[in-house]
PDB file of N, CA and C in Angstrom:
ATOM      1  N   MET A  92      70.042  72.435 -17.957  1.00 89.00           N
ATOM      2  CA  MET A  92      69.118  71.473 -17.424  1.00 89.00           C
ATOM      3  C   MET A  92      68.626  70.594 -18.570  1.00 89.00           C
ATOM      4  N   ILE A  93      68.629  69.318 -18.331  1.00 89.00           N
ATOM      5  CA  ILE A  93      68.115  68.349 -19.287  1.00 89.00           C
ATOM      6  C   ILE A  93      66.885  67.723 -18.654  1.00 89.00           C
ATOM      7  N   VAL A  94      65.729  67.922 -19.294  1.00 89.00           N
ATOM      8  CA  VAL A  94      64.464  67.438 -18.736  1.00 89.00           C
ATOM      9  C   VAL A  94      64.113  66.106 -19.374  1.00 89.00           C
ATOM     10  N   ILE A  95      63.890  65.113 -18.534  1.00 88.00           N
ATOM     11  CA  ILE A  95      63.485  63.786 -18.975  1.00 88.00           C
ATOM     12  C   ILE A  95      61.982  63.690 -18.772  1.00 88.00           C
ATOM     13  N   GLY A  96      61.264  63.353 -19.829  1.00 86.00           N
ATOM     14  CA  GLY A  96      59.807  63.311 -19.724  1.00 86.00           C
ATOM     15  C   GLY A  96      59.220  62.068 -20.359  1.00 86.00           C
ATOM     16  N   GLY A  97      57.912  62.086 -20.512  1.00 84.00           N
ATOM     17  CA  GLY A  97      57.200  60.977 -21.123  1.00 84.00           C
ATOM     18  C   GLY A  97      57.326  59.709 -20.301  1.00 84.00           C
ATOM     19  N   TYR A  98      57.532  58.603 -20.990  1.00 84.00           N
ATOM     20  CA  TYR A  98      57.629  57.309 -20.318  1.00 84.00           C
ATOM     21  C   TYR A  98      58.856  57.215 -19.413  1.00 84.00           C
ATOM     22  N   PHE A  99      59.879  58.009 -19.685  1.00 87.00           N
ATOM     23  CA  PHE A  99      61.098  57.955 -18.882  1.00 87.00           C
ATOM     24  C   PHE A  99      60.910  58.566 -17.492  1.00 87.00           C
ATOM     25  N   THR A 100      59.882  59.373 -17.309  1.00 88.00           N
ATOM     26  CA  THR A 100      59.639  59.994 -16.008  1.00 88.00           C
ATOM     27  C   THR A 100      59.449  58.942 -14.923  1.00 88.00           C
ATOM     28  N   SER A 101      58.749  57.867 -15.249  1.00 88.00           N
ATOM     29  CA  SER A 101      58.517  56.828 -14.243  1.00 88.00           C
ATOM     30  C   SER A 101      59.806  56.073 -13.901  1.00 88.00           C
ATOM     31  N   LEU A 102      60.821  56.192 -14.715  1.00 91.00           N
ATOM     32  CA  LEU A 102      62.110  55.542 -14.469  1.00 91.00           C
ATOM     33  C   LEU A 102      63.132  56.493 -13.872  1.00 91.00           C
ATOM     34  N   ALA A 103      62.725  57.721 -13.581  1.00 92.00           N
ATOM     35  CA  ALA A 103      63.657  58.768 -13.176  1.00 92.00           C
ATOM     36  C   ALA A 103      64.502  58.398 -11.969  1.00 92.00           C
ATOM     37  N   GLN A 104      63.937  57.747 -10.986  1.00 93.00           N
ATOM     38  CA  GLN A 104      64.709  57.450  -9.779  1.00 93.00           C
ATOM     39  C   GLN A 104      65.891  56.514 -10.060  1.00 93.00           C
ATOM     40  N   TRP A 105      65.805  55.708 -11.111  1.00 95.00           N
ATOM     41  CA  TRP A 105      66.908  54.829 -11.486  1.00 95.00           C
ATOM     42  C   TRP A 105      67.758  55.428 -12.602  1.00 95.00           C
ATOM     43  N   LEU A 106      67.121  56.126 -13.505  1.00 93.00           N
ATOM     44  CA  LEU A 106      67.794  56.647 -14.690  1.00 93.00           C
ATOM     45  C   LEU A 106      68.645  57.879 -14.406  1.00 93.00           C
ATOM     46  N   LEU A 107      68.099  58.836 -13.686  1.00 94.00           N
ATOM     47  CA  LEU A 107      68.773  60.124 -13.523  1.00 94.00           C
ATOM     48  C   LEU A 107      70.117  60.045 -12.810  1.00 94.00           C
ATOM     49  N   PRO A 108      70.258  59.275 -11.725  1.00 94.00           N
ATOM     50  CA  PRO A 108      71.589  59.218 -11.096  1.00 94.00           C
ATOM     51  C   PRO A 108      72.672  58.686 -12.038  1.00 94.00           C
ATOM     52  N   HIS A 109      72.343  57.680 -12.839  1.00 94.00           N
ATOM     53  CA  HIS A 109      73.321  57.126 -13.776  1.00 94.00           C
ATOM     54  C   HIS A 109      73.609  58.105 -14.913  1.00 94.00           C
ATOM     55  N   ALA A 110      72.575  58.768 -15.401  1.00 92.00           N
ATOM     56  CA  ALA A 110      72.775  59.750 -16.476  1.00 92.00           C
ATOM     57  C   ALA A 110      73.626  60.910 -15.978  1.00 92.00           C
ATOM     58  N   GLN A 111      73.374  61.374 -14.762  1.00 90.00           N
ATOM     59  CA  GLN A 111      74.141  62.491 -14.203  1.00 90.00           C
ATOM     60  C   GLN A 111      75.597  62.082 -14.015  1.00 90.00           C
ATOM     61  N   ASP A 112      75.824  60.887 -13.518  1.00 90.00           N
ATOM     62  CA  ASP A 112      77.185  60.390 -13.328  1.00 90.00           C
ATOM     63  C   ASP A 112      77.923  60.304 -14.663  1.00 90.00           C
ATOM     64  N   ARG A 113      77.259  59.803 -15.673  1.00 90.00           N
ATOM     65  CA  ARG A 113      77.865  59.667 -17.003  1.00 90.00           C
ATOM     66  C   ARG A 113      78.188  61.035 -17.594  1.00 90.00           C
ATOM     67  N   LEU A 114      77.279  61.980 -17.412  1.00 88.00           N
ATOM     68  CA  LEU A 114      77.516  63.339 -17.904  1.00 88.00           C
ATOM     69  C   LEU A 114      78.752  63.938 -17.243  1.00 88.00           C
ATOM     70  N   GLN A 115      78.880  63.773 -15.950  1.00 86.00           N
ATOM     71  CA  GLN A 115      80.025  64.335 -15.231  1.00 86.00           C
ATOM     72  C   GLN A 115      81.339  63.705 -15.693  1.00 86.00           C
ATOM     73  N   ARG A 116      81.298  62.435 -16.063  1.00 86.00           N
ATOM     74  CA  ARG A 116      82.506  61.758 -16.529  1.00 86.00           C
ATOM     75  C   ARG A 116      82.917  62.199 -17.928  1.00 86.00           C
ATOM     76  N   LEU A 117      81.948  62.506 -18.780  1.00 84.00           N
ATOM     77  CA  LEU A 117      82.242  62.777 -20.189  1.00 84.00           C
ATOM     78  C   LEU A 117      82.382  64.250 -20.537  1.00 84.00           C
ATOM     79  N   VAL A 118      81.868  65.132 -19.713  1.00 81.00           N
ATOM     80  CA  VAL A 118      81.848  66.552 -20.060  1.00 81.00           C
ATOM     81  C   VAL A 118      83.267  67.133 -20.060  1.00 81.00           C
ATOM     82  N   VAL A 119      83.536  67.984 -21.041  1.00 76.00           N
ATOM     83  CA  VAL A 119      84.844  68.632 -21.115  1.00 76.00           C
ATOM     84  C   VAL A 119      84.729  70.149 -20.996  1.00 76.00           C
ATOM     85  N   ALA A 120      83.569  70.703 -21.292  1.00 74.00           N
ATOM     86  CA  ALA A 120      83.372  72.156 -21.229  1.00 74.00           C
ATOM     87  C   ALA A 120      82.958  72.556 -19.823  1.00 74.00           C
ATOM     88  N   GLY A 121      83.518  73.613 -19.320  1.00 74.00           N
ATOM     89  CA  GLY A 121      83.229  74.079 -17.963  1.00 74.00           C
ATOM     90  C   GLY A 121      81.753  74.312 -17.683  1.00 74.00           C
ATOM     91  N   PRO A 122      81.041  75.134 -18.490  1.00 74.00           N
ATOM     92  CA  PRO A 122      79.622  75.383 -18.214  1.00 74.00           C
ATOM     93  C   PRO A 122      78.760  74.125 -18.275  1.00 74.00           C
ATOM     94  N   ALA A 123      79.130  73.183 -19.136  1.00 71.00           N
ATOM     95  CA  ALA A 123      78.344  71.951 -19.246  1.00 71.00           C
ATOM     96  C   ALA A 123      78.452  71.113 -17.981  1.00 71.00           C
ATOM     97  N   ALA A 124      79.505  71.289 -17.220  1.00 73.00           N
ATOM     98  CA  ALA A 124      79.673  70.540 -15.980  1.00 73.00           C
ATOM     99  C   ALA A 124      78.597  70.900 -14.961  1.00 73.00           C
ATOM    100  N   GLN A 125      77.984  72.053 -15.118  1.00 83.00           N
ATOM    101  CA  GLN A 125      76.927  72.484 -14.200  1.00 83.00           C
ATOM    102  C   GLN A 125      75.554  71.984 -14.635  1.00 83.00           C
ATOM    103  N   CYS A 126      75.481  71.327 -15.776  1.00 87.00           N
ATOM    104  CA  CYS A 126      74.215  70.813 -16.296  1.00 87.00           C
ATOM    105  C   CYS A 126      73.728  69.678 -15.398  1.00 87.00           C
ATOM    106  N   ARG A 127      72.409  69.559 -15.272  1.00 89.00           N
ATOM    107  CA  ARG A 127      71.860  68.477 -14.454  1.00 89.00           C
ATOM    108  C   ARG A 127      70.607  67.929 -15.109  1.00 89.00           C
ATOM    109  N   PHE A 128      70.291  66.698 -14.775  1.00 91.00           N
ATOM    110  CA  PHE A 128      69.092  66.029 -15.264  1.00 91.00           C
ATOM    111  C   PHE A 128      67.973  66.197 -14.252  1.00 91.00           C
ATOM    112  N   VAL A 129      66.757  66.425 -14.741  1.00 93.00           N
ATOM    113  CA  VAL A 129      65.575  66.493 -13.881  1.00 93.00           C
ATOM    114  C   VAL A 129      64.428  65.761 -14.576  1.00 93.00           C
ATOM    115  N   ALA A 130      63.492  65.285 -13.777  1.00 92.00           N
ATOM    116  CA  ALA A 130      62.307  64.619 -14.319  1.00 92.00           C
ATOM    117  C   ALA A 130      61.196  65.643 -14.473  1.00 92.00           C
ATOM    118  N   SER A 131      60.501  65.587 -15.574  1.00 89.00           N
ATOM    119  CA  SER A 131      59.382  66.487 -15.822  1.00 89.00           C
ATOM    120  C   SER A 131      58.220  66.157 -14.888  1.00 89.00           C
ATOM    121  N   ALA A 132      57.538  67.185 -14.462  1.00 89.00           N
ATOM    122  CA  ALA A 132      56.347  67.000 -13.629  1.00 89.00           C
ATOM    123  C   ALA A 132      55.089  67.405 -14.395  1.00 89.00           C
ATOM    124  N   LEU A 133      55.210  67.582 -15.708  1.00 86.00           N
ATOM    125  CA  LEU A 133      54.100  68.098 -16.505  1.00 86.00           C
ATOM    126  C   LEU A 133      53.224  67.023 -17.138  1.00 86.00           C
ATOM    127  N   GLY A 134      53.624  65.761 -17.061  1.00 84.00           N
ATOM    128  CA  GLY A 134      52.796  64.685 -17.596  1.00 84.00           C
ATOM    129  C   GLY A 134      53.007  64.451 -19.076  1.00 84.00           C
ATOM    130  N   PHE A 135      52.257  63.470 -19.603  1.00 83.00           N
ATOM    131  CA  PHE A 135      52.422  63.050 -20.990  1.00 83.00           C
ATOM    132  C   PHE A 135      51.939  64.089 -22.003  1.00 83.00           C
ATOM    133  N   GLY A 136      51.058  64.977 -21.615  1.00 83.00           N
ATOM    134  CA  GLY A 136      50.531  65.969 -22.545  1.00 83.00           C
ATOM    135  C   GLY A 136      51.406  67.188 -22.719  1.00 83.00           C
ATOM    136  N   ALA A 137      52.530  67.258 -22.027  1.00 83.00           N
ATOM    137  CA  ALA A 137      53.368  68.458 -22.055  1.00 83.00           C
ATOM    138  C   ALA A 137      53.872  68.784 -23.461  1.00 83.00           C
ATOM    139  N   ALA A 138      54.318  67.794 -24.200  1.00 82.00           N
ATOM    140  CA  ALA A 138      54.863  68.054 -25.539  1.00 82.00           C
ATOM    141  C   ALA A 138      53.796  68.590 -26.481  1.00 82.00           C
ATOM    142  N   SER A 139      52.608  67.990 -26.455  1.00 85.00           N
ATOM    143  CA  SER A 139      51.547  68.470 -27.354  1.00 85.00           C
ATOM    144  C   SER A 139      51.052  69.846 -26.941  1.00 85.00           C
ATOM    145  N   ARG A 140      50.984  70.107 -25.647  1.00 87.00           N
ATOM    146  CA  ARG A 140      50.585  71.452 -25.197  1.00 87.00           C
ATOM    147  C   ARG A 140      51.642  72.479 -25.580  1.00 87.00           C
ATOM    148  N   GLY A 141      52.908  72.109 -25.474  1.00 86.00           N
ATOM    149  CA  GLY A 141      53.985  73.018 -25.871  1.00 86.00           C
ATOM    150  C   GLY A 141      53.948  73.329 -27.353  1.00 86.00           C
ATOM    151  N   ALA A 142      53.712  72.307 -28.168  1.00 88.00           N
ATOM    152  CA  ALA A 142      53.631  72.514 -29.616  1.00 88.00           C
ATOM    153  C   ALA A 142      52.446  73.401 -29.966  1.00 88.00           C
ATOM    154  N   ALA A 143      51.304  73.151 -29.337  1.00 90.00           N
ATOM    155  CA  ALA A 143      50.112  73.968 -29.606  1.00 90.00           C
ATOM    156  C   ALA A 143      50.346  75.414 -29.186  1.00 90.00           C
ATOM    157  N   SER A 144      51.020  75.612 -28.057  1.00 91.00           N
ATOM    158  CA  SER A 144      51.252  76.985 -27.600  1.00 91.00           C
ATOM    159  C   SER A 144      52.185  77.734 -28.544  1.00 91.00           C
ATOM    160  N   MET A 145      53.129  77.027 -29.177  1.00 91.00           N
ATOM    161  CA  MET A 145      54.010  77.691 -30.143  1.00 91.00           C
ATOM    162  C   MET A 145      53.213  78.185 -31.345  1.00 91.00           C
ATOM    163  N   VAL A 146      52.273  77.382 -31.826  1.00 87.00           N
ATOM    164  CA  VAL A 146      51.438  77.786 -32.962  1.00 87.00           C
ATOM    165  C   VAL A 146      50.567  78.970 -32.574  1.00 87.00           C
ATOM    166  N   ILE A 147      49.944  78.891 -31.414  1.00 90.00           N
ATOM    167  CA  ILE A 147      49.073  79.975 -30.960  1.00 90.00           C
ATOM    168  C   ILE A 147      49.863  81.265 -30.783  1.00 90.00           C
ATOM    169  N   ASN A 148      51.042  81.181 -30.173  1.00 92.00           N
ATOM    170  CA  ASN A 148      51.868  82.383 -29.991  1.00 92.00           C
ATOM    171  C   ASN A 148      52.301  82.960 -31.330  1.00 92.00           C
ATOM    172  N   HIS A 149      52.603  82.115 -32.288  1.00 87.00           N
ATOM    173  CA  HIS A 149      52.988  82.587 -33.628  1.00 87.00           C
ATOM    174  C   HIS A 149      51.828  83.347 -34.275  1.00 87.00           C
ATOM    175  N   ILE A 150      50.633  82.819 -34.156  1.00 86.00           N
ATOM    176  CA  ILE A 150      49.457  83.476 -34.741  1.00 86.00           C
ATOM    177  C   ILE A 150      49.141  84.772 -34.006  1.00 86.00           C
ATOM    178  N   ILE A 151      49.292  84.784 -32.691  1.00 91.00           N
ATOM    179  CA  ILE A 151      49.055  86.016 -31.925  1.00 91.00           C
ATOM    180  C   ILE A 151      50.067  87.079 -32.318  1.00 91.00           C
ATOM    181  N   ASP A 152      51.337  86.670 -32.500  1.00 91.00           N
ATOM    182  CA  ASP A 152      52.371  87.630 -32.894  1.00 91.00           C
ATOM    183  C   ASP A 152      52.114  88.225 -34.277  1.00 91.00           C
ATOM    184  N   ASP A 153      51.601  87.410 -35.200  1.00 87.00           N
ATOM    185  CA  ASP A 153      51.329  87.883 -36.557  1.00 87.00           C
ATOM    186  C   ASP A 153      50.099  87.162 -37.101  1.00 87.00           C
ATOM    187  N   PRO A 154      48.904  87.725 -36.868  1.00 82.00           N
ATOM    188  CA  PRO A 154      47.662  87.066 -37.279  1.00 82.00           C
ATOM    189  C   PRO A 154      47.561  86.797 -38.781  1.00 82.00           C
ATOM    190  N   THR A 155      48.340  87.496 -39.586  1.00 81.00           N
ATOM    191  CA  THR A 155      48.258  87.258 -41.025  1.00 81.00           C
ATOM    192  C   THR A 155      48.859  85.907 -41.417  1.00 81.00           C
ATOM    193  N   THR A 156      49.630  85.296 -40.535  1.00 76.00           N
ATOM    194  CA  THR A 156      50.239  84.004 -40.862  1.00 76.00           C
ATOM    195  C   THR A 156      49.203  82.888 -40.930  1.00 76.00           C
ATOM    196  N   ILE A 157      48.039  83.101 -40.386  1.00 74.00           N
ATOM    197  CA  ILE A 157      47.011  82.066 -40.457  1.00 74.00           C
ATOM    198  C   ILE A 157      46.597  81.820 -41.902  1.00 74.00           C
ATOM    199  N   MET A 158      46.809  82.789 -42.744  1.00 73.00           N
ATOM    200  CA  MET A 158      46.485  82.622 -44.158  1.00 73.00           C
ATOM    201  C   MET A 158      47.445  81.633 -44.826  1.00 73.00           C
ATOM    202  N   ASP A 159      48.622  81.404 -44.233  1.00 67.00           N
ATOM    203  CA  ASP A 159      49.620  80.501 -44.798  1.00 67.00           C
ATOM    204  C   ASP A 159      49.398  79.047 -44.395  1.00 67.00           C
ATOM    205  N   LEU A 160      48.437  78.781 -43.521  1.00 65.00           N
ATOM    206  CA  LEU A 160      48.191  77.420 -43.069  1.00 65.00           C
ATOM    207  C   LEU A 160      47.589  76.586 -44.197  1.00 65.00           C
ATOM    208  N   PRO A 161      47.968  75.312 -44.292  1.00 71.00           N
ATOM    209  CA  PRO A 161      47.406  74.479 -45.361  1.00 71.00           C
ATOM    210  C   PRO A 161      45.913  74.263 -45.165  1.00 71.00           C
ATOM    211  N   ARG A 162      45.189  74.243 -46.235  1.00 72.00           N
ATOM    212  CA  ARG A 162      43.744  74.040 -46.217  1.00 72.00           C
ATOM    213  C   ARG A 162      43.456  72.580 -46.524  1.00 72.00           C
ATOM    214  N   PRO A 163      42.408  72.009 -45.918  1.00 75.00           N
ATOM    215  CA  PRO A 163      42.050  70.635 -46.252  1.00 75.00           C
ATOM    216  C   PRO A 163      41.608  70.534 -47.711  1.00 75.00           C
ATOM    217  N   ALA A 164      41.917  69.405 -48.318  1.00 78.00           N
ATOM    218  CA  ALA A 164      41.547  69.193 -49.723  1.00 78.00           C
ATOM    219  C   ALA A 164      40.044  68.986 -49.822  1.00 78.00           C
ATOM    220  N   PRO A 165      39.401  69.562 -50.829  1.00 81.00           N
ATOM    221  CA  PRO A 165      37.963  69.356 -51.009  1.00 81.00           C
ATOM    222  C   PRO A 165      37.661  67.923 -51.436  1.00 81.00           C
ATOM    223  N   TYR A 166      36.512  67.433 -51.092  1.00 77.00           N
ATOM    224  CA  TYR A 166      36.119  66.062 -51.442  1.00 77.00           C
ATOM    225  C   TYR A 166      35.580  65.993 -52.829  1.00 77.00           C
TER     226      TYR A 166
END
């Protein structure tokens, strides 16, 4: 699955059929032929929320890694 998001979501009704058609024409690997394009329903904040969740999950998995985070420079 290839998820189209951000500003492209509003263009999905025009973009996705052409992208899917192009993918079907160019694909040579069997499993890739089953790939499809979809429009994200998560909104513009999805990427930043995903990035934040990766950091939070990393810290939850190993709380000692917070010591490795860069500190702001003193004034």
